[in-house]
C-alpha cells in the first residue's frame, strides 16, 4: 500500500501507533476507535484516547467495504459525525493545545493514514 500524503496543520503531527513514542511528540492523542493490536498502553504513551472524533463503527465498517469507491462520501459522512457536541469540544480543545503547547500528535494504527479518517480530522483541525 502506498502512503498517501497528508496536509498537516501547524502544531500537529501524525504518527503510527507502532512507532516508538518520542519526547518531541508532545501531547499524544489516539484517533482510532479500537485500541491498536499488540500495543500496550504503557508503551503507547497515549495522553488521550479521543474516540468521539473517530468514525462510528457503522461508518467504519461501511467504508472498509470499498475504500476507493467510498472515500468522498466517507469524508462527508465523517464530517457530519464530527458536528456532534462531544466531537466539536475535543476538536476545539486540540486546536487550542496545538496553538499554545505544540505539538499535538495524532496517533493511529492504520497502515496508510492518508487514506483513512485522519485527513478529515486534520482538515477540520486546520479550519
PDB file of C-alpha atoms in Angstrom:
ATOM      1  CA  UNK A   1       0.000   0.000   0.000  1.00  0.00           C
ATOM      2  CA  UNK A   2       1.313   3.429  -0.933  1.00  0.00           C
ATOM      3  CA  UNK A   3       1.408   6.148   1.665  1.00  0.00           C
ATOM      4  CA  UNK A   4      -0.940   8.945   0.693  1.00  0.00           C
ATOM      5  CA  UNK A   5       0.488  12.395   1.534  1.00  0.00           C
ATOM      6  CA  UNK A   6      -1.177  14.326   4.327  1.00  0.00           C
ATOM      7  CA  UNK A   7      -1.731  18.050   4.699  1.00  0.00           C
ATOM      8  CA  UNK A   8      -0.938  18.696   8.353  1.00  0.00           C
ATOM      9  CA  UNK A   9      -1.929  21.958  10.040  1.00  0.00           C
ATOM     10  CA  UNK A  10       0.614  23.852  12.101  1.00  0.00           C
ATOM     11  CA  UNK A  11       1.044  22.463  15.613  1.00  0.00           C
ATOM     12  CA  UNK A  12       0.023  18.933  14.675  1.00  0.00           C
ATOM     13  CA  UNK A  13       1.819  15.809  13.540  1.00  0.00           C
ATOM     14  CA  UNK A  14       0.762  12.233  12.775  1.00  0.00           C
ATOM     15  CA  UNK A  15       2.427   9.005  13.856  1.00  0.00           C
ATOM     16  CA  UNK A  16       1.502   5.371  13.605  1.00  0.00           C
ATOM     17  CA  UNK A  17       0.801   3.630  16.897  1.00  0.00           C
ATOM     18  CA  UNK A  18       3.550   1.136  16.098  1.00  0.00           C
ATOM     19  CA  UNK A  19       6.239   3.830  16.015  1.00  0.00           C
ATOM     20  CA  UNK A  20       8.080   4.417  19.284  1.00  0.00           C
ATOM     21  CA  UNK A  21       6.915   7.483  21.219  1.00  0.00           C
ATOM     22  CA  UNK A  22       9.420  10.309  21.486  1.00  0.00           C
ATOM     23  CA  UNK A  23       9.587  13.356  23.762  1.00  0.00           C
ATOM     24  CA  UNK A  24       9.189  15.542  20.648  1.00  0.00           C
ATOM     25  CA  UNK A  25       5.693  14.059  20.144  1.00  0.00           C
ATOM     26  CA  UNK A  26       4.213  16.411  22.707  1.00  0.00           C
ATOM     27  CA  UNK A  27       0.598  15.581  23.571  1.00  0.00           C
ATOM     28  CA  UNK A  28      -0.293  12.190  22.050  1.00  0.00           C
ATOM     29  CA  UNK A  29      -3.913  11.574  21.024  1.00  0.00           C
ATOM     30  CA  UNK A  30      -5.131   8.196  19.796  1.00  0.00           C
ATOM     31  CA  UNK A  31      -7.624   8.849  16.990  1.00  0.00           C
ATOM     32  CA  UNK A  32      -8.801   5.256  16.435  1.00  0.00           C
ATOM     33  CA  UNK A  33     -11.982   3.782  17.851  1.00  0.00           C
ATOM     34  CA  UNK A  34     -10.217   0.481  18.600  1.00  0.00           C
ATOM     35  CA  UNK A  35      -7.006   0.117  20.595  1.00  0.00           C
ATOM     36  CA  UNK A  36      -4.059  -0.873  18.340  1.00  0.00           C
ATOM     37  CA  UNK A  37      -3.373  -4.606  18.372  1.00  0.00           C
ATOM     38  CA  UNK A  38      -0.260  -5.672  20.186  1.00  0.00           C
ATOM     39  CA  UNK A  39       0.472  -2.236  21.655  1.00  0.00           C
ATOM     40  CA  UNK A  40       0.393  -1.922  25.427  1.00  0.00           C
ATOM     41  CA  UNK A  41      -0.990   1.224  26.991  1.00  0.00           C
ATOM     42  CA  UNK A  42       2.295   1.907  28.757  1.00  0.00           C
ATOM     43  CA  UNK A  43       4.315   1.509  25.544  1.00  0.00           C
ATOM     44  CA  UNK A  44       1.944   3.733  23.552  1.00  0.00           C
ATOM     45  CA  UNK A  45       2.199   6.669  25.979  1.00  0.00           C
ATOM     46  CA  UNK A  46      -1.194   7.982  24.890  1.00  0.00           C
ATOM     47  CA  UNK A  47      -2.315  11.127  26.719  1.00  0.00           C
ATOM     48  CA  UNK A  48      -5.871  10.987  25.403  1.00  0.00           C
ATOM     49  CA  UNK A  49      -7.990   8.452  23.567  1.00  0.00           C
ATOM     50  CA  UNK A  50     -10.338  10.628  21.515  1.00  0.00           C
ATOM     51  CA  UNK A  51     -12.940   8.066  20.446  1.00  0.00           C
ATOM     52  CA  UNK A  52     -15.504  10.829  19.865  1.00  0.00           C
ATOM     53  CA  UNK A  53     -13.589  12.174  16.851  1.00  0.00           C
ATOM     54  CA  UNK A  54     -13.259   8.779  15.184  1.00  0.00           C
ATOM     55  CA  UNK A  55     -15.719   7.305  12.691  1.00  0.00           C
ATOM     56  CA  UNK A  56     -18.630   5.431  14.214  1.00  0.00           C
ATOM     57  CA  UNK A  57     -18.398   1.651  13.977  1.00  0.00           C
ATOM     58  CA  UNK A  58     -21.147   1.657  11.350  1.00  0.00           C
ATOM     59  CA  UNK A  59     -19.373   4.233   9.192  1.00  0.00           C
ATOM     60  CA  UNK A  60     -16.016   2.491   9.582  1.00  0.00           C
ATOM     61  CA  UNK A  61     -17.455  -0.894   8.527  1.00  0.00           C
ATOM     62  CA  UNK A  62     -19.306   0.690   5.585  1.00  0.00           C
ATOM     63  CA  UNK A  63     -16.123   2.450   4.383  1.00  0.00           C
ATOM     64  CA  UNK A  64     -13.969  -0.690   4.612  1.00  0.00           C
ATOM     65  CA  UNK A  65     -16.253  -2.496   2.140  1.00  0.00           C
ATOM     66  CA  UNK A  66     -14.935  -0.272  -0.698  1.00  0.00           C
ATOM     67  CA  UNK A  67     -12.415   2.384   0.432  1.00  0.00           C
ATOM     68  CA  UNK A  68     -11.509   3.794  -3.016  1.00  0.00           C
ATOM     69  CA  UNK A  69     -15.133   3.962  -4.159  1.00  0.00           C
ATOM     70  CA  UNK A  70     -16.488   5.411  -0.931  1.00  0.00           C
ATOM     71  CA  UNK A  71     -13.720   7.840   0.058  1.00  0.00           C
ATOM     72  CA  UNK A  72     -15.553  11.080  -0.800  1.00  0.00           C
ATOM     73  CA  UNK A  73     -18.861  10.052   0.759  1.00  0.00           C
ATOM     74  CA  UNK A  74     -16.961   8.707   3.789  1.00  0.00           C
ATOM     75  CA  UNK A  75     -15.323  12.101   4.303  1.00  0.00           C
ATOM     76  CA  UNK A  76     -18.701  13.854   4.055  1.00  0.00           C
ATOM     77  CA  UNK A  77     -20.366  11.445   6.478  1.00  0.00           C
ATOM     78  CA  UNK A  78     -17.486  11.681   8.959  1.00  0.00           C
ATOM     79  CA  UNK A  79     -17.671  15.484   8.849  1.00  0.00           C
ATOM     80  CA  UNK A  80     -21.355  15.190   9.772  1.00  0.00           C
ATOM     81  CA  UNK A  81     -20.466  12.948  12.733  1.00  0.00           C
ATOM     82  CA  UNK A  82     -17.848  15.465  13.853  1.00  0.00           C
ATOM     83  CA  UNK A  83     -20.527  18.146  14.262  1.00  0.00           C
ATOM     84  CA  UNK A  84     -21.722  16.301  17.383  1.00  0.00           C
ATOM     85  CA  UNK A  85     -21.138  18.365  20.542  1.00  0.00           C
ATOM     86  CA  UNK A  86     -18.671  15.898  22.130  1.00  0.00           C
ATOM     87  CA  UNK A  87     -16.570  15.751  18.952  1.00  0.00           C
ATOM     88  CA  UNK A  88     -16.678  19.521  18.481  1.00  0.00           C
ATOM     89  CA  UNK A  89     -15.496  20.078  22.049  1.00  0.00           C
ATOM     90  CA  UNK A  90     -12.492  17.782  21.540  1.00  0.00           C
ATOM     91  CA  UNK A  91     -11.557  19.392  18.219  1.00  0.00           C
ATOM     92  CA  UNK A  92     -11.683  22.898  19.711  1.00  0.00           C
ATOM     93  CA  UNK A  93      -9.560  21.801  22.671  1.00  0.00           C
ATOM     94  CA  UNK A  94      -6.976  20.103  20.443  1.00  0.00           C
ATOM     95  CA  UNK A  95      -6.746  23.218  18.250  1.00  0.00           C
ATOM     96  CA  UNK A  96      -6.087  25.274  21.366  1.00  0.00           C
ATOM     97  CA  UNK A  97      -3.425  22.851  22.595  1.00  0.00           C
ATOM     98  CA  UNK A  98      -1.686  22.928  19.217  1.00  0.00           C
ATOM     99  CA  UNK A  99      -1.564  26.739  19.360  1.00  0.00           C
ATOM    100  CA  UNK A 100      -0.388  27.076  22.960  1.00  0.00           C
ATOM    101  CA  UNK A 101       1.650  23.926  23.564  1.00  0.00           C
ATOM    102  CA  UNK A 102       2.590  22.223  20.276  1.00  0.00           C
ATOM    103  CA  UNK A 103       2.904  19.668  19.001  1.00  0.00           C
ATOM    104  CA  UNK A 104      -0.211  17.578  19.276  1.00  0.00           C
ATOM    105  CA  UNK A 105       0.475  14.176  17.751  1.00  0.00           C
ATOM    106  CA  UNK A 106      -2.450  12.262  16.289  1.00  0.00           C
ATOM    107  CA  UNK A 107      -1.691   8.579  16.738  1.00  0.00           C
ATOM    108  CA  UNK A 108      -3.305   5.914  14.555  1.00  0.00           C
ATOM    109  CA  UNK A 109      -2.828   2.231  13.811  1.00  0.00           C
ATOM    110  CA  UNK A 110      -3.933   2.435  10.166  1.00  0.00           C
ATOM    111  CA  UNK A 111      -1.321   1.394   7.598  1.00  0.00           C
ATOM    112  CA  UNK A 112      -1.837   4.463   5.397  1.00  0.00           C
ATOM    113  CA  UNK A 113      -3.086   7.416   7.468  1.00  0.00           C
ATOM    114  CA  UNK A 114      -3.575   9.463   4.294  1.00  0.00           C
ATOM    115  CA  UNK A 115      -6.239   7.029   3.067  1.00  0.00           C
ATOM    116  CA  UNK A 116      -8.183   6.885   6.307  1.00  0.00           C
ATOM    117  CA  UNK A 117     -10.196   9.125   8.608  1.00  0.00           C
ATOM    118  CA  UNK A 118      -7.082  11.070   9.632  1.00  0.00           C
ATOM    119  CA  UNK A 119      -7.120  13.580   6.701  1.00  0.00           C
ATOM    120  CA  UNK A 120     -10.713  14.538   7.559  1.00  0.00           C
ATOM    121  CA  UNK A 121      -9.768  15.181  11.188  1.00  0.00           C
ATOM    122  CA  UNK A 122      -6.695  17.173  10.130  1.00  0.00           C
ATOM    123  CA  UNK A 123      -8.755  19.208   7.683  1.00  0.00           C
ATOM    124  CA  UNK A 124     -11.204  20.192  10.410  1.00  0.00           C
ATOM    125  CA  UNK A 125      -8.389  20.921  12.870  1.00  0.00           C
ATOM    126  CA  UNK A 126      -6.864  23.250  10.281  1.00  0.00           C
ATOM    127  CA  UNK A 127     -10.052  25.289   9.838  1.00  0.00           C
TER     128      UNK A 127
END
